[in-house]
Amino acid sequence: MIIREFETILASLKAKGAYCGIEFNYKGPAHLSIGQEAAAVGAAASLEPHDHIFGSHRSHGEFIAKGLSAIRKLPDDAMRLIMESHERGALLRTVETSLQGPKGIETAENFLLLGLLAEIFMRSTGFNRGMGGSMHAFFPPFGTYPNNAIVGASAGIATGAALRKKLAGASGITVANAGDGSTGCGPVWEAMNFAAMAQFDTLWADAFKGGLPVLFFFNNNFYAMGGQTIGETMGWDRLSRIGLAVNQQAIHAETVDGTNPLAVADAVARKRELLVQGRGPALLDVECYRSSGHSTTDINSYRTKDEMQAWEQHDPII
């Protein structure tokens, strides 16, 4: 519900220049995940604060879900230290001064939401002083790393981060969030192949054996911008089948109901266990639907009203 309302704010400001009577001329990008919230929430529920996620093209929901999950799992004193030390406590002071209310977890939640919103609005109180904006916001204490304007780029970056975790002996996993359209991009296939190289088991020293701890998490909303992946821009009929091309384990590929956060949470928990055991990488084909356009200028001319209305029955908020 928080993710849905947060992105509804952005959509309203982008389209109308106002939200609930508050006027603001937002000129930045707005790639919204409205309709896909259950995928982000389910994944975050089964991740730990030291697990690192790298964003898909529409990453606001991923950022918020991972942040809320980290807030609930971090000890109170650690959470307070994070807020006080970030930019010398400037964002925390803004939250406590301007958003007065119950202390405790509500303060941390407001810290997360205002920090991201201010970043999107290019304000100095944003997590990255307003220089990252909508697509490149990040906050390492929560394990949230940037989105990327290059389709599927999270695959290579998350694979590199997973390699670093392996070599440094660091705990946790990395998650590469991407859309189904990214399976048409070479770097995504290169990343999956690199993460599953046989040499990790056959040639590396015992202390470093095992595939990389990276989860390729595909938010499969059936469209690559305006092209339908099944039957049009791709050759596969079910995204999870691409795992068969990578290794004998098909990188533990699985298709999941992405409109059900509990199903996603269960799948991510099972894949995470494999990854921390050195049996990675893994792939999840998380089927969902974006009820918003690719961006706010998208008039959805490539899909019918009947299709969109049919998917409304599977909206995760309902």
mmCIF file with all atom_site columns, N, CA, C and O in Angstrom, residues 1 20 22 43 68 127 151 153 178 194 197 205 212 249 294:
data_model
loop_
_atom_site.group_PDB
_atom_site.id
_atom_site.type_symbol
_atom_site.label_atom_id
_atom_site.label_alt_id
_atom_site.label_comp_id
_atom_site.label_asym_id
_atom_site.label_entity_id
_atom_site.label_seq_id
_atom_site.pdbx_PDB_ins_code
_atom_site.Cartn_x
_atom_site.Cartn_y
_atom_site.Cartn_z
_atom_site.occupancy
_atom_site.B_iso_or_equiv
_atom_site.pdbx_formal_charge
_atom_site.auth_seq_id
_atom_site.auth_comp_id
_atom_site.auth_asym_id
_atom_site.auth_atom_id
_atom_site.pdbx_PDB_model_num
ATOM 1  N N  . MET A 1 1   ? 0.826  -1.196  0.000   1.00 0.00 ? 1   MET A N  1
ATOM 2  C CA . MET A 1 1   ? 0.000  0.000   0.000   1.00 0.00 ? 1   MET A CA 1
ATOM 3  C C  . MET A 1 1   ? 0.865  1.253   0.000   1.00 0.00 ? 1   MET A C  1
ATOM 4  O O  . MET A 1 1   ? 0.562  2.245   -0.668  1.00 0.00 ? 1   MET A O  1
ATOM 5  N N  . CYS A 1 20  ? -3.258 15.980  -3.978  1.00 0.00 ? 20  CYS A N  1
ATOM 6  C CA . CYS A 1 20  ? -4.047 16.348  -2.799  1.00 0.00 ? 20  CYS A CA 1
ATOM 7  C C  . CYS A 1 20  ? -3.922 17.834  -2.488  1.00 0.00 ? 20  CYS A C  1
ATOM 8  O O  . CYS A 1 20  ? -3.744 18.235  -1.324  1.00 0.00 ? 20  CYS A O  1
ATOM 9  N N  . ILE A 1 22  ? -1.513 19.837  -3.169  1.00 0.00 ? 22  ILE A N  1
ATOM 10 C CA . ILE A 1 22  ? -0.132 20.315  -3.067  1.00 0.00 ? 22  ILE A CA 1
ATOM 11 C C  . ILE A 1 22  ? 0.462  20.373  -4.469  1.00 0.00 ? 22  ILE A C  1
ATOM 12 O O  . ILE A 1 22  ? 0.541  19.355  -5.159  1.00 0.00 ? 22  ILE A O  1
ATOM 13 N N  . ALA A 1 43  ? 9.932  -10.320 -2.307  1.00 0.00 ? 43  ALA A N  1
ATOM 14 C CA . ALA A 1 43  ? 11.384 -10.522 -2.323  1.00 0.00 ? 43  ALA A CA 1
ATOM 15 C C  . ALA A 1 43  ? 12.027 -9.936  -1.077  1.00 0.00 ? 43  ALA A C  1
ATOM 16 O O  . ALA A 1 43  ? 12.832 -10.591 -0.403  1.00 0.00 ? 43  ALA A O  1
ATOM 17 N N  . LEU A 1 68  ? 12.034 -0.975  3.979   1.00 0.00 ? 68  LEU A N  1
ATOM 18 C CA . LEU A 1 68  ? 11.100 -1.310  5.058   1.00 0.00 ? 68  LEU A CA 1
ATOM 19 C C  . LEU A 1 68  ? 11.473 -2.644  5.710   1.00 0.00 ? 68  LEU A C  1
ATOM 20 O O  . LEU A 1 68  ? 11.359 -2.810  6.928   1.00 0.00 ? 68  LEU A O  1
ATOM 21 N N  . PHE A 1 127 ? 18.677 11.043  -0.262  1.00 0.00 ? 127 PHE A N  1
ATOM 22 C CA . PHE A 1 127 ? 19.718 10.104  0.145   1.00 0.00 ? 127 PHE A CA 1
ATOM 23 C C  . PHE A 1 127 ? 21.056 10.379  -0.523  1.00 0.00 ? 127 PHE A C  1
ATOM 24 O O  . PHE A 1 127 ? 22.107 10.134  0.054   1.00 0.00 ? 127 PHE A O  1
ATOM 25 N N  . VAL A 1 151 ? 19.024 -1.138  -19.981 1.00 0.00 ? 151 VAL A N  1
ATOM 26 C CA . VAL A 1 151 ? 18.151 -2.281  -19.704 1.00 0.00 ? 151 VAL A CA 1
ATOM 27 C C  . VAL A 1 151 ? 18.971 -3.524  -19.352 1.00 0.00 ? 151 VAL A C  1
ATOM 28 O O  . VAL A 1 151 ? 19.866 -3.916  -20.098 1.00 0.00 ? 151 VAL A O  1
ATOM 29 N N  . ALA A 1 153 ? 21.153 -3.891  -17.010 1.00 0.00 ? 153 ALA A N  1
ATOM 30 C CA . ALA A 1 153 ? 22.509 -3.650  -16.497 1.00 0.00 ? 153 ALA A CA 1
ATOM 31 C C  . ALA A 1 153 ? 22.695 -4.176  -15.085 1.00 0.00 ? 153 ALA A C  1
ATOM 32 O O  . ALA A 1 153 ? 23.819 -4.467  -14.670 1.00 0.00 ? 153 ALA A O  1
ATOM 33 N N  . ALA A 1 178 ? 15.411 -7.153  -12.884 1.00 0.00 ? 178 ALA A N  1
ATOM 34 C CA . ALA A 1 178 ? 15.321 -6.765  -14.289 1.00 0.00 ? 178 ALA A CA 1
ATOM 35 C C  . ALA A 1 178 ? 13.948 -7.166  -14.821 1.00 0.00 ? 178 ALA A C  1
ATOM 36 O O  . ALA A 1 178 ? 13.236 -7.966  -14.197 1.00 0.00 ? 178 ALA A O  1
ATOM 37 N N  . PHE A 1 194 ? 28.667 -16.100 -16.558 1.00 0.00 ? 194 PHE A N  1
ATOM 38 C CA . PHE A 1 194 ? 29.806 -15.841 -15.673 1.00 0.00 ? 194 PHE A CA 1
ATOM 39 C C  . PHE A 1 194 ? 29.520 -16.349 -14.264 1.00 0.00 ? 194 PHE A C  1
ATOM 40 O O  . PHE A 1 194 ? 30.375 -16.973 -13.631 1.00 0.00 ? 194 PHE A O  1
ATOM 41 N N  . MET A 1 197 ? 29.911 -20.239 -14.047 1.00 0.00 ? 197 MET A N  1
ATOM 42 C CA . MET A 1 197 ? 31.080 -20.890 -14.647 1.00 0.00 ? 197 MET A CA 1
ATOM 43 C C  . MET A 1 197 ? 31.471 -22.163 -13.895 1.00 0.00 ? 197 MET A C  1
ATOM 44 O O  . MET A 1 197 ? 31.543 -22.171 -12.661 1.00 0.00 ? 197 MET A O  1
ATOM 45 N N  . ALA A 1 205 ? 39.996 -22.885 -5.298  1.00 0.00 ? 205 ALA A N  1
ATOM 46 C CA . ALA A 1 205 ? 40.355 -23.470 -4.002  1.00 0.00 ? 205 ALA A CA 1
ATOM 47 C C  . ALA A 1 205 ? 39.083 -23.754 -3.199  1.00 0.00 ? 205 ALA A C  1
ATOM 48 O O  . ALA A 1 205 ? 38.053 -23.099 -3.377  1.00 0.00 ? 205 ALA A O  1
ATOM 49 N N  . LEU A 1 212 ? 28.359 -18.243 -7.942  1.00 0.00 ? 212 LEU A N  1
ATOM 50 C CA . LEU A 1 212 ? 28.202 -16.947 -7.294  1.00 0.00 ? 212 LEU A CA 1
ATOM 51 C C  . LEU A 1 212 ? 26.822 -16.803 -6.627  1.00 0.00 ? 212 LEU A C  1
ATOM 52 O O  . LEU A 1 212 ? 25.817 -17.266 -7.167  1.00 0.00 ? 212 LEU A O  1
ATOM 53 N N  . GLN A 1 249 ? 21.933 -27.504 -13.804 1.00 0.00 ? 249 GLN A N  1
ATOM 54 C CA . GLN A 1 249 ? 20.899 -27.261 -12.791 1.00 0.00 ? 249 GLN A CA 1
ATOM 55 C C  . GLN A 1 249 ? 19.850 -26.270 -13.286 1.00 0.00 ? 249 GLN A C  1
ATOM 56 O O  . GLN A 1 249 ? 18.912 -25.937 -12.551 1.00 0.00 ? 249 GLN A O  1
ATOM 57 N N  . HIS A 1 294 ? 4.706  2.240   -19.604 1.00 0.00 ? 294 HIS A N  1
ATOM 58 C CA . HIS A 1 294 ? 6.163  2.138   -19.456 1.00 0.00 ? 294 HIS A CA 1
ATOM 59 C C  . HIS A 1 294 ? 6.698  3.385   -18.766 1.00 0.00 ? 294 HIS A C  1
ATOM 60 O O  . HIS A 1 294 ? 7.577  3.320   -17.910 1.00 0.00 ? 294 HIS A O  1
#
